[in-house]
């Protein structure tokens, strides 16, 4: 029986997301790309990807970009990330940290331009190699390093979450709050906003406490919102990395109490995000920046606001998190995109 909760309304004080005029062309293009690399091989997998509405998300994150190759690349990256999460959350890879770890190291090798691999050839690695070939060549070195750091950090967070799933160890609230933003690819998506909009922020601004407060505040708002809309689905699946479920288990809360507490945390974090945004211009004035760098910083603040609002609007419209039976885990129906499946390996959660 599904857990009955009411998700409170979240007040995001930014204008509703705008839609990119090219949005309607993005899903057919990314589905073709995913099919070419074996990421999507069945009609069921294609339909599952369609329900995610990734093209809507990208449209909200980059509403004014008219560069078709850049929008396609952004969408293909977000498609890869969504299918990565499927392998972790819905298939069995997330239950086998011993098999997952070498795959994640192979992904790092691709981003570092290294040839050595520890795992078997697989669609996810081949697709990642194509994505990085299309991305790395026309971006500054400082951006490439930042992007690698964020992806590698996300891989570490996924491995830590995998250990919790495999061992059945509950995730305490502090650990969940530490990992959620990293598990959700938020910094990765913001990096791709920079790449798609061709705006390059210097490390003197990006690595500052002022900007990092904005980035990780946005990550908290986005991923805690995700935990609200996915609460019922993840409660049924026994997920360990949902903040609401962690609060419920650690503090003995009723489901609605846990959900309401997450909502309170989101509201507080939005206020902090707004405060950090108001303080950024004063911080920038204290740095010896060029006019171009000041303009880039202002544009990146606007991109973060688009990220927060766009993620909110996408979460409310996407079918990905609805506990309606369509997205329930059907592990045998998921293609093995990581090359970790073996006939003699059983799901550790199976009886």
PDB file of N, CA, C and O in Angstrom, residues 5-58:
ATOM      1  N   UNK A   5       0.658  10.831   1.626  1.00  0.00           N
ATOM      2  CA  UNK A   5       1.179  12.111   2.098  1.00  0.00           C
ATOM      3  C   UNK A   5       0.647  13.217   1.199  1.00  0.00           C
ATOM      4  O   UNK A   5       0.189  12.971   0.075  1.00  0.00           O
ATOM      5  N   UNK A   6       0.717  14.434   1.694  1.00  0.00           N
ATOM      6  CA  UNK A   6       0.424  15.617   0.897  1.00  0.00           C
ATOM      7  C   UNK A   6       1.704  16.440   0.797  1.00  0.00           C
ATOM      8  O   UNK A   6       2.288  16.819   1.824  1.00  0.00           O
ATOM      9  N   UNK A   7       2.158  16.668  -0.413  1.00  0.00           N
ATOM     10  CA  UNK A   7       3.380  17.450  -0.614  1.00  0.00           C
ATOM     11  C   UNK A   7       3.023  18.932  -0.538  1.00  0.00           C
ATOM     12  O   UNK A   7       2.232  19.426  -1.355  1.00  0.00           O
ATOM     13  N   UNK A   8       3.559  19.662   0.431  1.00  0.00           N
ATOM     14  CA  UNK A   8       3.232  21.090   0.551  1.00  0.00           C
ATOM     15  C   UNK A   8       3.740  21.872  -0.655  1.00  0.00           C
ATOM     16  O   UNK A   8       4.712  21.494  -1.307  1.00  0.00           O
ATOM     17  N   UNK A   9       3.085  22.969  -0.922  1.00  0.00           N
ATOM     18  CA  UNK A   9       3.502  23.854  -2.008  1.00  0.00           C
ATOM     19  C   UNK A   9       4.821  24.532  -1.645  1.00  0.00           C
ATOM     20  O   UNK A   9       5.009  25.007  -0.526  1.00  0.00           O
ATOM     21  N   UNK A  10       5.738  24.559  -2.588  1.00  0.00           N
ATOM     22  CA  UNK A  10       7.030  25.202  -2.391  1.00  0.00           C
ATOM     23  C   UNK A  10       7.022  26.559  -3.095  1.00  0.00           C
ATOM     24  O   UNK A  10       6.718  26.645  -4.285  1.00  0.00           O
ATOM     25  N   UNK A  11       7.326  27.593  -2.354  1.00  0.00           N
ATOM     26  CA  UNK A  11       7.335  28.948  -2.919  1.00  0.00           C
ATOM     27  C   UNK A  11       8.731  29.261  -3.453  1.00  0.00           C
ATOM     28  O   UNK A  11       9.665  29.505  -2.697  1.00  0.00           O
ATOM     29  N   UNK A  12       8.860  29.210  -4.766  1.00  0.00           N
ATOM     30  CA  UNK A  12      10.127  29.557  -5.421  1.00  0.00           C
ATOM     31  C   UNK A  12       9.945  30.943  -6.043  1.00  0.00           C
ATOM     32  O   UNK A  12       9.236  31.086  -7.044  1.00  0.00           O
ATOM     33  N   UNK A  13      10.558  31.974  -5.463  1.00  0.00           N
ATOM     34  CA  UNK A  13      10.244  33.353  -5.858  1.00  0.00           C
ATOM     35  C   UNK A  13      10.971  33.826  -7.117  1.00  0.00           C
ATOM     36  O   UNK A  13      11.550  34.914  -7.150  1.00  0.00           O
ATOM     37  N   UNK A  14      10.927  33.015  -8.151  1.00  0.00           N
ATOM     38  CA  UNK A  14      11.475  33.392  -9.448  1.00  0.00           C
ATOM     39  C   UNK A  14      10.390  33.204 -10.496  1.00  0.00           C
ATOM     40  O   UNK A  14       9.471  32.388 -10.315  1.00  0.00           O
ATOM     41  N   UNK A  15      10.462  33.918 -11.613  1.00  0.00           N
ATOM     42  CA  UNK A  15       9.419  33.784 -12.643  1.00  0.00           C
ATOM     43  C   UNK A  15       9.314  32.342 -13.137  1.00  0.00           C
ATOM     44  O   UNK A  15      10.301  31.597 -13.143  1.00  0.00           O
ATOM     45  N   UNK A  16       8.112  31.907 -13.542  1.00  0.00           N
ATOM     46  CA  UNK A  16       7.953  30.551 -14.087  1.00  0.00           C
ATOM     47  C   UNK A  16       8.931  30.296 -15.232  1.00  0.00           C
ATOM     48  O   UNK A  16       9.310  31.207 -15.964  1.00  0.00           O
ATOM     49  N   UNK A  17       9.322  29.053 -15.363  1.00  0.00           N
ATOM     50  CA  UNK A  17      10.315  28.690 -16.375  1.00  0.00           C
ATOM     51  C   UNK A  17       9.815  28.998 -17.777  1.00  0.00           C
ATOM     52  O   UNK A  17       8.636  28.808 -18.094  1.00  0.00           O
ATOM     53  N   UNK A  18      10.735  29.450 -18.606  1.00  0.00           N
ATOM     54  CA  UNK A  18      10.445  29.659 -20.020  1.00  0.00           C
ATOM     55  C   UNK A  18      10.828  28.409 -20.803  1.00  0.00           C
ATOM     56  O   UNK A  18      11.678  27.629 -20.382  1.00  0.00           O
ATOM     57  N   UNK A  19      10.214  28.237 -21.946  1.00  0.00           N
ATOM     58  CA  UNK A  19      10.443  27.066 -22.784  1.00  0.00           C
ATOM     59  C   UNK A  19      11.278  27.454 -23.989  1.00  0.00           C
ATOM     60  O   UNK A  19      11.003  28.447 -24.665  1.00  0.00           O
ATOM     61  N   UNK A  20      12.291  26.653 -24.273  1.00  0.00           N
ATOM     62  CA  UNK A  20      13.100  26.884 -25.464  1.00  0.00           C
ATOM     63  C   UNK A  20      12.300  26.482 -26.706  1.00  0.00           C
ATOM     64  O   UNK A  20      11.685  25.412 -26.726  1.00  0.00           O
ATOM     65  N   UNK A  21      12.271  27.310 -27.750  1.00  0.00           N
ATOM     66  CA  UNK A  21      11.523  26.969 -28.967  1.00  0.00           C
ATOM     67  C   UNK A  21      11.942  25.653 -29.608  1.00  0.00           C
ATOM     68  O   UNK A  21      11.166  25.043 -30.349  1.00  0.00           O
ATOM     69  N   UNK A  22      13.161  25.193 -29.344  1.00  0.00           N
ATOM     70  CA  UNK A  22      13.662  23.951 -29.940  1.00  0.00           C
ATOM     71  C   UNK A  22      13.342  22.719 -29.087  1.00  0.00           C
ATOM     72  O   UNK A  22      13.742  21.603 -29.455  1.00  0.00           O
ATOM     73  N   UNK A  23      12.624  22.894 -28.008  1.00  0.00           N
ATOM     74  CA  UNK A  23      12.375  21.782 -27.087  1.00  0.00           C
ATOM     75  C   UNK A  23      11.787  20.559 -27.777  1.00  0.00           C
ATOM     76  O   UNK A  23      12.199  19.424 -27.533  1.00  0.00           O
ATOM     77  N   UNK A  24      10.813  20.758 -28.661  1.00  0.00           N
ATOM     78  CA  UNK A  24      10.125  19.633 -29.285  1.00  0.00           C
ATOM     79  C   UNK A  24      11.027  18.745 -30.130  1.00  0.00           C
ATOM     80  O   UNK A  24      10.679  17.586 -30.393  1.00  0.00           O
ATOM     81  N   UNK A  25      12.172  19.257 -30.548  1.00  0.00           N
ATOM     82  CA  UNK A  25      13.088  18.463 -31.368  1.00  0.00           C
ATOM     83  C   UNK A  25      14.111  17.678 -30.544  1.00  0.00           C
ATOM     84  O   UNK A  25      14.829  16.831 -31.085  1.00  0.00           O
ATOM     85  N   UNK A  26      14.176  17.967 -29.242  1.00  0.00           N
ATOM     86  CA  UNK A  26      15.260  17.410 -28.434  1.00  0.00           C
ATOM     87  C   UNK A  26      15.063  15.935 -28.100  1.00  0.00           C
ATOM     88  O   UNK A  26      16.017  15.153 -28.140  1.00  0.00           O
ATOM     89  N   UNK A  27      13.835  15.532 -27.752  1.00  0.00           N
ATOM     90  CA  UNK A  27      13.670  14.127 -27.358  1.00  0.00           C
ATOM     91  C   UNK A  27      13.932  13.166 -28.515  1.00  0.00           C
ATOM     92  O   UNK A  27      14.666  12.176 -28.332  1.00  0.00           O
ATOM     93  N   UNK A  28      13.374  13.377 -29.710  1.00  0.00           N
ATOM     94  CA  UNK A  28      13.703  12.454 -30.805  1.00  0.00           C
ATOM     95  C   UNK A  28      15.201  12.361 -31.061  1.00  0.00           C
ATOM     96  O   UNK A  28      15.719  11.267 -31.339  1.00  0.00           O
ATOM     97  N   UNK A  29      15.899  13.485 -30.945  1.00  0.00           N
ATOM     98  CA  UNK A  29      17.342  13.477 -31.216  1.00  0.00           C
ATOM     99  C   UNK A  29      18.099  12.709 -30.142  1.00  0.00           C
ATOM    100  O   UNK A  29      18.987  11.904 -30.448  1.00  0.00           O
ATOM    101  N   UNK A  30      17.756  12.930 -28.877  1.00  0.00           N
ATOM    102  CA  UNK A  30      18.490  12.232 -27.810  1.00  0.00           C
ATOM    103  C   UNK A  30      18.106  10.762 -27.757  1.00  0.00           C
ATOM    104  O   UNK A  30      18.948   9.915 -27.411  1.00  0.00           O
ATOM    105  N   UNK A  31      16.888  10.415 -28.137  1.00  0.00           N
ATOM    106  CA  UNK A  31      16.509   9.003 -28.193  1.00  0.00           C
ATOM    107  C   UNK A  31      17.308   8.289 -29.277  1.00  0.00           C
ATOM    108  O   UNK A  31      17.764   7.143 -29.085  1.00  0.00           O
ATOM    109  N   UNK A  32      17.496   8.942 -30.409  1.00  0.00           N
ATOM    110  CA  UNK A  32      18.306   8.349 -31.485  1.00  0.00           C
ATOM    111  C   UNK A  32      19.747   8.153 -31.014  1.00  0.00           C
ATOM    112  O   UNK A  32      20.352   7.096 -31.259  1.00  0.00           O
ATOM    113  N   UNK A  33      20.283   9.167 -30.335  1.00  0.00           N
ATOM    114  CA  UNK A  33      21.660   9.042 -29.823  1.00  0.00           C
ATOM    115  C   UNK A  33      21.765   7.891 -28.823  1.00  0.00           C
ATOM    116  O   UNK A  33      22.690   7.068 -28.902  1.00  0.00           O
ATOM    117  N   UNK A  34      20.817   7.814 -27.900  1.00  0.00           N
ATOM    118  CA  UNK A  34      20.839   6.747 -26.897  1.00  0.00           C
ATOM    119  C   UNK A  34      20.719   5.375 -27.557  1.00  0.00           C
ATOM    120  O   UNK A  34      21.361   4.403 -27.132  1.00  0.00           O
ATOM    121  N   UNK A  35      19.907   5.288 -28.605  1.00  0.00           N
ATOM    122  CA  UNK A  35      19.776   4.021 -29.319  1.00  0.00           C
ATOM    123  C   UNK A  35      21.051   3.639 -30.045  1.00  0.00           C
ATOM    124  O   UNK A  35      21.446   2.467 -30.061  1.00  0.00           O
ATOM    125  N   UNK A  36      21.716   4.620 -30.632  1.00  0.00           N
ATOM    126  CA  UNK A  36      22.957   4.343 -31.363  1.00  0.00           C
ATOM    127  C   UNK A  36      24.025   3.735 -30.453  1.00  0.00           C
ATOM    128  O   UNK A  36      24.836   2.915 -30.903  1.00  0.00           O
ATOM    129  N   UNK A  37      24.032   4.111 -29.183  1.00  0.00           N
ATOM    130  CA  UNK A  37      25.044   3.612 -28.255  1.00  0.00           C
ATOM    131  C   UNK A  37      24.549   2.458 -27.379  1.00  0.00           C
ATOM    132  O   UNK A  37      25.261   2.016 -26.479  1.00  0.00           O
ATOM    133  N   UNK A  38      23.358   1.973 -27.664  1.00  0.00           N
ATOM    134  CA  UNK A  38      22.853   0.835 -26.913  1.00  0.00           C
ATOM    135  C   UNK A  38      22.388   1.179 -25.516  1.00  0.00           C
ATOM    136  O   UNK A  38      22.212   0.281 -24.672  1.00  0.00           O
ATOM    137  N   UNK A  39      22.148   2.453 -25.243  1.00  0.00           N
ATOM    138  CA  UNK A  39      21.607   2.843 -23.950  1.00  0.00           C
ATOM    139  C   UNK A  39      20.121   2.567 -23.850  1.00  0.00           C
ATOM    140  O   UNK A  39      19.584   2.359 -22.758  1.00  0.00           O
ATOM    141  N   UNK A  40      19.461   2.590 -24.982  1.00  0.00           N
ATOM    142  CA  UNK A  40      18.024   2.285 -25.070  1.00  0.00           C
ATOM    143  C   UNK A  40      17.853   1.259 -26.183  1.00  0.00           C
ATOM    144  O   UNK A  40      18.180   1.543 -27.339  1.00  0.00           O
ATOM    145  N   UNK A  41      17.359   0.073 -25.841  1.00  0.00           N
ATOM    146  CA  UNK A  41      17.277  -1.007 -26.831  1.00  0.00           C
ATOM    147  C   UNK A  41      15.879  -1.569 -27.015  1.00  0.00           C
ATOM    148  O   UNK A  41      15.671  -2.387 -27.903  1.00  0.00           O
ATOM    149  N   UNK A  42      14.925  -1.151 -26.191  1.00  0.00           N
ATOM    150  CA  UNK A  42      13.572  -1.693 -26.278  1.00  0.00           C
ATOM    151  C   UNK A  42      12.552  -0.568 -26.281  1.00  0.00           C
ATOM    152  O   UNK A  42      12.842   0.558 -25.860  1.00  0.00           O
ATOM    153  N   UNK A  43      11.361  -0.887 -26.745  1.00  0.00           N
ATOM    154  CA  UNK A  43      10.282   0.107 -26.711  1.00  0.00           C
ATOM    155  C   UNK A  43       9.958   0.519 -25.281  1.00  0.00           C
ATOM    156  O   UNK A  43       9.641   1.685 -25.017  1.00  0.00           O
ATOM    157  N   UNK A  44      10.036  -0.435 -24.351  1.00  0.00           N
ATOM    158  CA  UNK A  44       9.749  -0.123 -22.951  1.00  0.00           C
ATOM    159  C   UNK A  44      10.767   0.871 -22.400  1.00  0.00           C
ATOM    160  O   UNK A  44      10.413   1.813 -21.671  1.00  0.00           O
ATOM    161  N   UNK A  45      12.034   0.682 -22.756  1.00  0.00           N
ATOM    162  CA  UNK A  45      13.068   1.607 -22.296  1.00  0.00           C
ATOM    163  C   UNK A  45      12.887   2.984 -22.918  1.00  0.00           C
ATOM    164  O   UNK A  45      13.089   4.015 -22.257  1.00  0.00           O
ATOM    165  N   UNK A  46      12.490   3.031 -24.186  1.00  0.00           N
ATOM    166  CA  UNK A  46      12.248   4.310 -24.849  1.00  0.00           C
ATOM    167  C   UNK A  46      11.075   5.037 -24.201  1.00  0.00           C
ATOM    168  O   UNK A  46      11.120   6.256 -24.000  1.00  0.00           O
ATOM    169  N   UNK A  47      10.032   4.296 -23.852  1.00  0.00           N
ATOM    170  CA  UNK A  47       8.872   4.906 -23.207  1.00  0.00           C
ATOM    171  C   UNK A  47       9.233   5.404 -21.813  1.00  0.00           C
ATOM    172  O   UNK A  47       8.775   6.469 -21.384  1.00  0.00           O
ATOM    173  N   UNK A  48      10.050   4.648 -21.099  1.00  0.00           N
ATOM    174  CA  UNK A  48      10.493   5.078 -19.771  1.00  0.00           C
ATOM    175  C   UNK A  48      11.269   6.386 -19.889  1.00  0.00           C
ATOM    176  O   UNK A  48      11.052   7.318 -19.099  1.00  0.00           O
ATOM    177  N   UNK A  49      12.152   6.484 -20.874  1.00  0.00           N
ATOM    178  CA  UNK A  49      12.919   7.706 -21.069  1.00  0.00           C
ATOM    179  C   UNK A  49      12.007   8.868 -21.462  1.00  0.00           C
ATOM    180  O   UNK A  49      12.193  10.003 -21.000  1.00  0.00           O
ATOM    181  N   UNK A  50      11.004   8.603 -22.280  1.00  0.00           N
ATOM    182  CA  UNK A  50      10.074   9.662 -22.681  1.00  0.00           C
ATOM    183  C   UNK A  50       9.373  10.259 -21.468  1.00  0.00           C
ATOM    184  O   UNK A  50       9.196  11.480 -21.370  1.00  0.00           O
ATOM    185  N   UNK A  51       8.976   9.396 -20.520  1.00  0.00           N
ATOM    186  CA  UNK A  51       8.261   9.887 -19.339  1.00  0.00           C
ATOM    187  C   UNK A  51       9.125  10.796 -18.471  1.00  0.00           C
ATOM    188  O   UNK A  51       8.597  11.613 -17.718  1.00  0.00           O
ATOM    189  N   UNK A  52      10.435  10.674 -18.580  1.00  0.00           N
ATOM    190  CA  UNK A  52      11.311  11.516 -17.777  1.00  0.00           C
ATOM    191  C   UNK A  52      11.285  12.974 -18.235  1.00  0.00           C
ATOM    192  O   UNK A  52      11.630  13.867 -17.465  1.00  0.00           O
ATOM    193  N   UNK A  53      10.955  13.215 -19.487  1.00  0.00           N
ATOM    194  CA  UNK A  53      10.847  14.587 -20.027  1.00  0.00           C
ATOM    195  C   UNK A  53      12.150  15.381 -19.817  1.00  0.00           C
ATOM    196  O   UNK A  53      12.143  16.535 -19.405  1.00  0.00           O
ATOM    197  N   UNK A  54      13.246  14.768 -20.151  1.00  0.00           N
ATOM    198  CA  UNK A  54      14.538  15.426 -19.990  1.00  0.00           C
ATOM    199  C   UNK A  54      14.641  16.642 -20.897  1.00  0.00           C
ATOM    200  O   UNK A  54      15.278  17.641 -20.548  1.00  0.00           O
ATOM    201  N   UNK A  55      13.992  16.568 -22.056  1.00  0.00           N
ATOM    202  CA  UNK A  55      14.040  17.722 -22.961  1.00  0.00           C
ATOM    203  C   UNK A  55      13.382  18.944 -22.332  1.00  0.00           C
ATOM    204  O   UNK A  55      13.789  20.092 -22.599  1.00  0.00           O
ATOM    205  N   UNK A  56      12.377  18.730 -21.490  1.00  0.00           N
ATOM    206  CA  UNK A  56      11.730  19.844 -20.792  1.00  0.00           C
ATOM    207  C   UNK A  56      12.701  20.461 -19.789  1.00  0.00           C
ATOM    208  O   UNK A  56      12.827  21.689 -19.676  1.00  0.00           O
ATOM    209  N   UNK A  57      13.390  19.609 -19.063  1.00  0.00           N
ATOM    210  CA  UNK A  57      14.381  20.085 -18.101  1.00  0.00           C
ATOM    211  C   UNK A  57      15.435  20.949 -18.788  1.00  0.00           C
ATOM    212  O   UNK A  57      15.740  22.066 -18.333  1.00  0.00           O
ATOM    213  N   UNK A  58      16.001  20.456 -19.883  1.00  0.00           N
ATOM    214  CA  UNK A  58      17.043  21.209 -20.597  1.00  0.00           C
ATOM    215  C   UNK A  58      16.468  22.503 -21.152  1.00  0.00           C
ATOM    216  O   UNK A  58      17.134  23.558 -21.113  1.00  0.00           O
TER     217      UNK A  58
END
